XYZ file of C-alpha atoms in Angstrom:
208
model
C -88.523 -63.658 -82.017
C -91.507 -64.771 -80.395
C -95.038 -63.179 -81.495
C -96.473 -60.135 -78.803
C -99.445 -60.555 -76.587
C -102.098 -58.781 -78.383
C -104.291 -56.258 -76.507
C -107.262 -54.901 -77.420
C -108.251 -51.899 -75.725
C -110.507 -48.371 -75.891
C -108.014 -45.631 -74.843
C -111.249 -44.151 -72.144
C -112.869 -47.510 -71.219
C -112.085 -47.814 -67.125
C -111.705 -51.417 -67.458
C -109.286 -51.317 -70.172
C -107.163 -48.355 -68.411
C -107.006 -50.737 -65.408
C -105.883 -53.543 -67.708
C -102.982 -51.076 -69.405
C -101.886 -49.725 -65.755
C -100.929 -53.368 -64.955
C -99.508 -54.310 -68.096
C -97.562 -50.893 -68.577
C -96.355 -51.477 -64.505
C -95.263 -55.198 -65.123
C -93.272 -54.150 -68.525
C -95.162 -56.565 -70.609
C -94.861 -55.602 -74.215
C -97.912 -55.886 -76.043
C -99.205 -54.987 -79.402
C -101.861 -52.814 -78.991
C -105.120 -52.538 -80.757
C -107.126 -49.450 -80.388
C -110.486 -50.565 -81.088
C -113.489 -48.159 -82.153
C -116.429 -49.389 -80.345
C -118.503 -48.614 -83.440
C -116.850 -50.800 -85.719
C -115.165 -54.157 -83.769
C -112.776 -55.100 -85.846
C -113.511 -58.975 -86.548
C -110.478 -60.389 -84.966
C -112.043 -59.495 -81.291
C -115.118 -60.947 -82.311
C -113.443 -63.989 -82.464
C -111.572 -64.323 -80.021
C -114.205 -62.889 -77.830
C -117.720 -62.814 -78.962
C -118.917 -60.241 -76.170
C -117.153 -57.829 -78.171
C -116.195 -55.549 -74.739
C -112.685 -54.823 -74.208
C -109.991 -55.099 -72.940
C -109.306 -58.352 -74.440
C -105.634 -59.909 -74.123
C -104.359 -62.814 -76.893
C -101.352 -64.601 -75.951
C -98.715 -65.867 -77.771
C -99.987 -69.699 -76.712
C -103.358 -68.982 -77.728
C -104.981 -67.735 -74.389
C -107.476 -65.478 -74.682
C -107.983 -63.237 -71.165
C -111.217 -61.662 -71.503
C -111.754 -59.762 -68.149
C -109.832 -56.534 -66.860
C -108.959 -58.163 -63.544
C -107.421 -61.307 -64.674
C -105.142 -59.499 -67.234
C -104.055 -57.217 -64.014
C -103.149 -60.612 -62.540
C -101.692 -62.287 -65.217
C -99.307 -58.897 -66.192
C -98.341 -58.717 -62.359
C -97.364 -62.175 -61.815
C -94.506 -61.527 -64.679
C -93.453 -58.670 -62.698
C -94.533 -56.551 -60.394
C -91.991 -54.274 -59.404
C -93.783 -52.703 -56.503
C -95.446 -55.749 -55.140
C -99.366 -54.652 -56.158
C -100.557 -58.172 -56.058
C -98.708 -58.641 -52.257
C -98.699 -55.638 -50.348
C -102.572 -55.788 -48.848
C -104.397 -59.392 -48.323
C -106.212 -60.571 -51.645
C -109.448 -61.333 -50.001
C -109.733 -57.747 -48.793
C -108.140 -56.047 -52.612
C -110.991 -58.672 -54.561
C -113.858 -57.562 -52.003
C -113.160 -53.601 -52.406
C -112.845 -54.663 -56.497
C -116.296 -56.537 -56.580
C -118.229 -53.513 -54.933
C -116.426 -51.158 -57.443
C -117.372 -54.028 -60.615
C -121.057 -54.691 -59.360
C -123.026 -52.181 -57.276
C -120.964 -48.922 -57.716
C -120.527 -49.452 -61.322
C -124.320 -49.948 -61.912
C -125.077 -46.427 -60.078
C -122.225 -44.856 -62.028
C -123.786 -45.807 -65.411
C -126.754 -44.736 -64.110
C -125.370 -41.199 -62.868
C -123.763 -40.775 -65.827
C -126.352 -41.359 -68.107
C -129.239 -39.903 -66.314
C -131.131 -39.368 -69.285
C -131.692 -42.973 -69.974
C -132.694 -43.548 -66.215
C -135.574 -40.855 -65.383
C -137.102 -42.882 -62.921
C -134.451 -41.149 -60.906
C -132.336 -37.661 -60.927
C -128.786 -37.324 -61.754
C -128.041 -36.388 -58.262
C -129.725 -39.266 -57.006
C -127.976 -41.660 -58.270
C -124.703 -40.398 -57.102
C -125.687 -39.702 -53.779
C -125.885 -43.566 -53.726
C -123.389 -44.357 -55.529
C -121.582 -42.143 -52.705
C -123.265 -44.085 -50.055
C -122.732 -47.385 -51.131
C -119.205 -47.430 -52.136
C -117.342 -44.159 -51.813
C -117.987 -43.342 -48.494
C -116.042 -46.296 -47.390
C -112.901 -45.391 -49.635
C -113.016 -41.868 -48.242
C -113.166 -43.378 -44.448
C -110.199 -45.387 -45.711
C -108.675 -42.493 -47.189
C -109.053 -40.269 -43.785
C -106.008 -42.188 -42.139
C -103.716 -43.763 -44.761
C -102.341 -42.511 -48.063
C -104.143 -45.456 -50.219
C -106.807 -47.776 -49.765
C -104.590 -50.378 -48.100
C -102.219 -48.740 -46.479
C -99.542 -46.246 -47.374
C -98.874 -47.959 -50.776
C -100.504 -48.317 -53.913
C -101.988 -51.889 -54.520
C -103.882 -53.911 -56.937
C -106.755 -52.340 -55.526
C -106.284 -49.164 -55.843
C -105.368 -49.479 -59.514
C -108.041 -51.631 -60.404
C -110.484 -48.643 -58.576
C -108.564 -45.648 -59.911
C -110.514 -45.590 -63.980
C -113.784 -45.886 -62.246
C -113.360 -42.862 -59.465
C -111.991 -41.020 -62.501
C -115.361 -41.503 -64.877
C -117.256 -40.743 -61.486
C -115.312 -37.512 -61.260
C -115.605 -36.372 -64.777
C -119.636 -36.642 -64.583
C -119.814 -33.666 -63.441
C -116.545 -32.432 -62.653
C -117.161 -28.885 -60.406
C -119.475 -31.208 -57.999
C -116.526 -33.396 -57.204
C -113.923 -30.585 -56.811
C -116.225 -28.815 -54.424
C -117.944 -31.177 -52.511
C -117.153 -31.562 -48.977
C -117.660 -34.851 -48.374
C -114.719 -36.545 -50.455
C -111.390 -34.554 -49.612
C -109.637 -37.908 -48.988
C -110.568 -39.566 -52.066
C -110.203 -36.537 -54.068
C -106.195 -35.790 -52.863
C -106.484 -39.828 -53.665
C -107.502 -39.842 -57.642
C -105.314 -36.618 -57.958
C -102.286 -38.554 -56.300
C -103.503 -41.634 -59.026
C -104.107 -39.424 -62.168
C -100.614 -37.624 -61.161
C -98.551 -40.516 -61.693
C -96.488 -41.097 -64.965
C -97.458 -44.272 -65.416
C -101.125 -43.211 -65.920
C -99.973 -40.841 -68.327
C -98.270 -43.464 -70.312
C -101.399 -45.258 -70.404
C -103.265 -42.208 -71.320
C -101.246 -41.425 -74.049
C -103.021 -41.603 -77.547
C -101.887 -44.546 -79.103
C -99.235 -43.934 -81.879
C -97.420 -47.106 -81.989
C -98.759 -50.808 -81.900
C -96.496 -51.524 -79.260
C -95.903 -50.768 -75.529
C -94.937 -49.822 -73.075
């Protein structure tokens, strides 16, 4: 039998629940490593001297070391629901650089405030609203996901980081007025079972 992929992965890290939602939707087995980000276990290290996760090994020896090209790689073994094909790729990898560069920078910032006084919490999510989820909530007004009626790469790629946005300070996002859409959105996203699976705590090395 051949060896698994090997993935290592932190159970709350957005970019390695993005890398688990493809892998768990494509049916790739993989052994999984739950890594504690205080102590890297020395195996990741090699393979990947950045140390971040996720980080997939392959049976030939390929090491993926970003979230997005493991979604890609899972998905073109199978992808049942046709993530990768159902909105144009130009338009999926444009919505996914915004979430990776500018919106993730103000999220860090908004949720760790404290480190950032040179502005207030509520600051930087106001423009992290501005700059990136204003658009997904325009989306959002008029079709059931971000491409369309059906759940895509992009939307699965976004779904960890509207999540940690959320969580920051959870009663502001419930209440607020001006994301309904994209709240009935990550609600849909966090309903599914597949994000469950991928939520679970990990009590076996391998899944799904």
């Amino acid at each position: 039998m051949s060896p698994l992929p090997t993935l290592f992965s932190y159970r709350r890290c957005p970019y390695a629940i993005r890398a688990r939602l493809a892998l768990w939707q494509a049916g790739v087995a993989v052994q999984v490593h739950d890594v504690s980000l205080r102590d890297k276990p020395a195996e990741l290290l090699r393979l990947s001297p950045k140390g971040t996760v996720p980080v997939l090994h392959l049976p030939d020896g390929t090491v993926l070391e970003q979230s997005l090209d493991i979604m890609r790689w899972a998905l073109s073994q199978h992808d049942p629901d046709n993530w990768l094909t159902r909105a144009p790729m130009p338009e999926m990898l444009a919505l996914i650089d915004r979430n990776d560069g500018p919106f993730k920078l103000l999220l860090d910032r908004y949720k760790y405030a404290e480190r950032h006084p040179e502005r207030t919490a509520s600051a930087w999510r106001d423009e992290a609203v501005s700059v990136h989820l204003a658009e997904l909530e325009f989306r959002l007004e008029t079709q059931a996901c971000l491409i369309g009626a059906h759940w895509t790469l992009a939307d699965m790629a976004l779904l960890p980081f509207v999540r940690q946005f959320a969580q920051v300070d959870r009663a502001w996002f419930d209440a607020t007025p001006a994301l309904p859409a994209l709240r009935a959105w990550l609600e849909r996203g966090l309903a599914l079972p597949l994000f469950a699976s991928v939520m679970a705590k990990p009590d076996r090395l391998v899944a799904p």
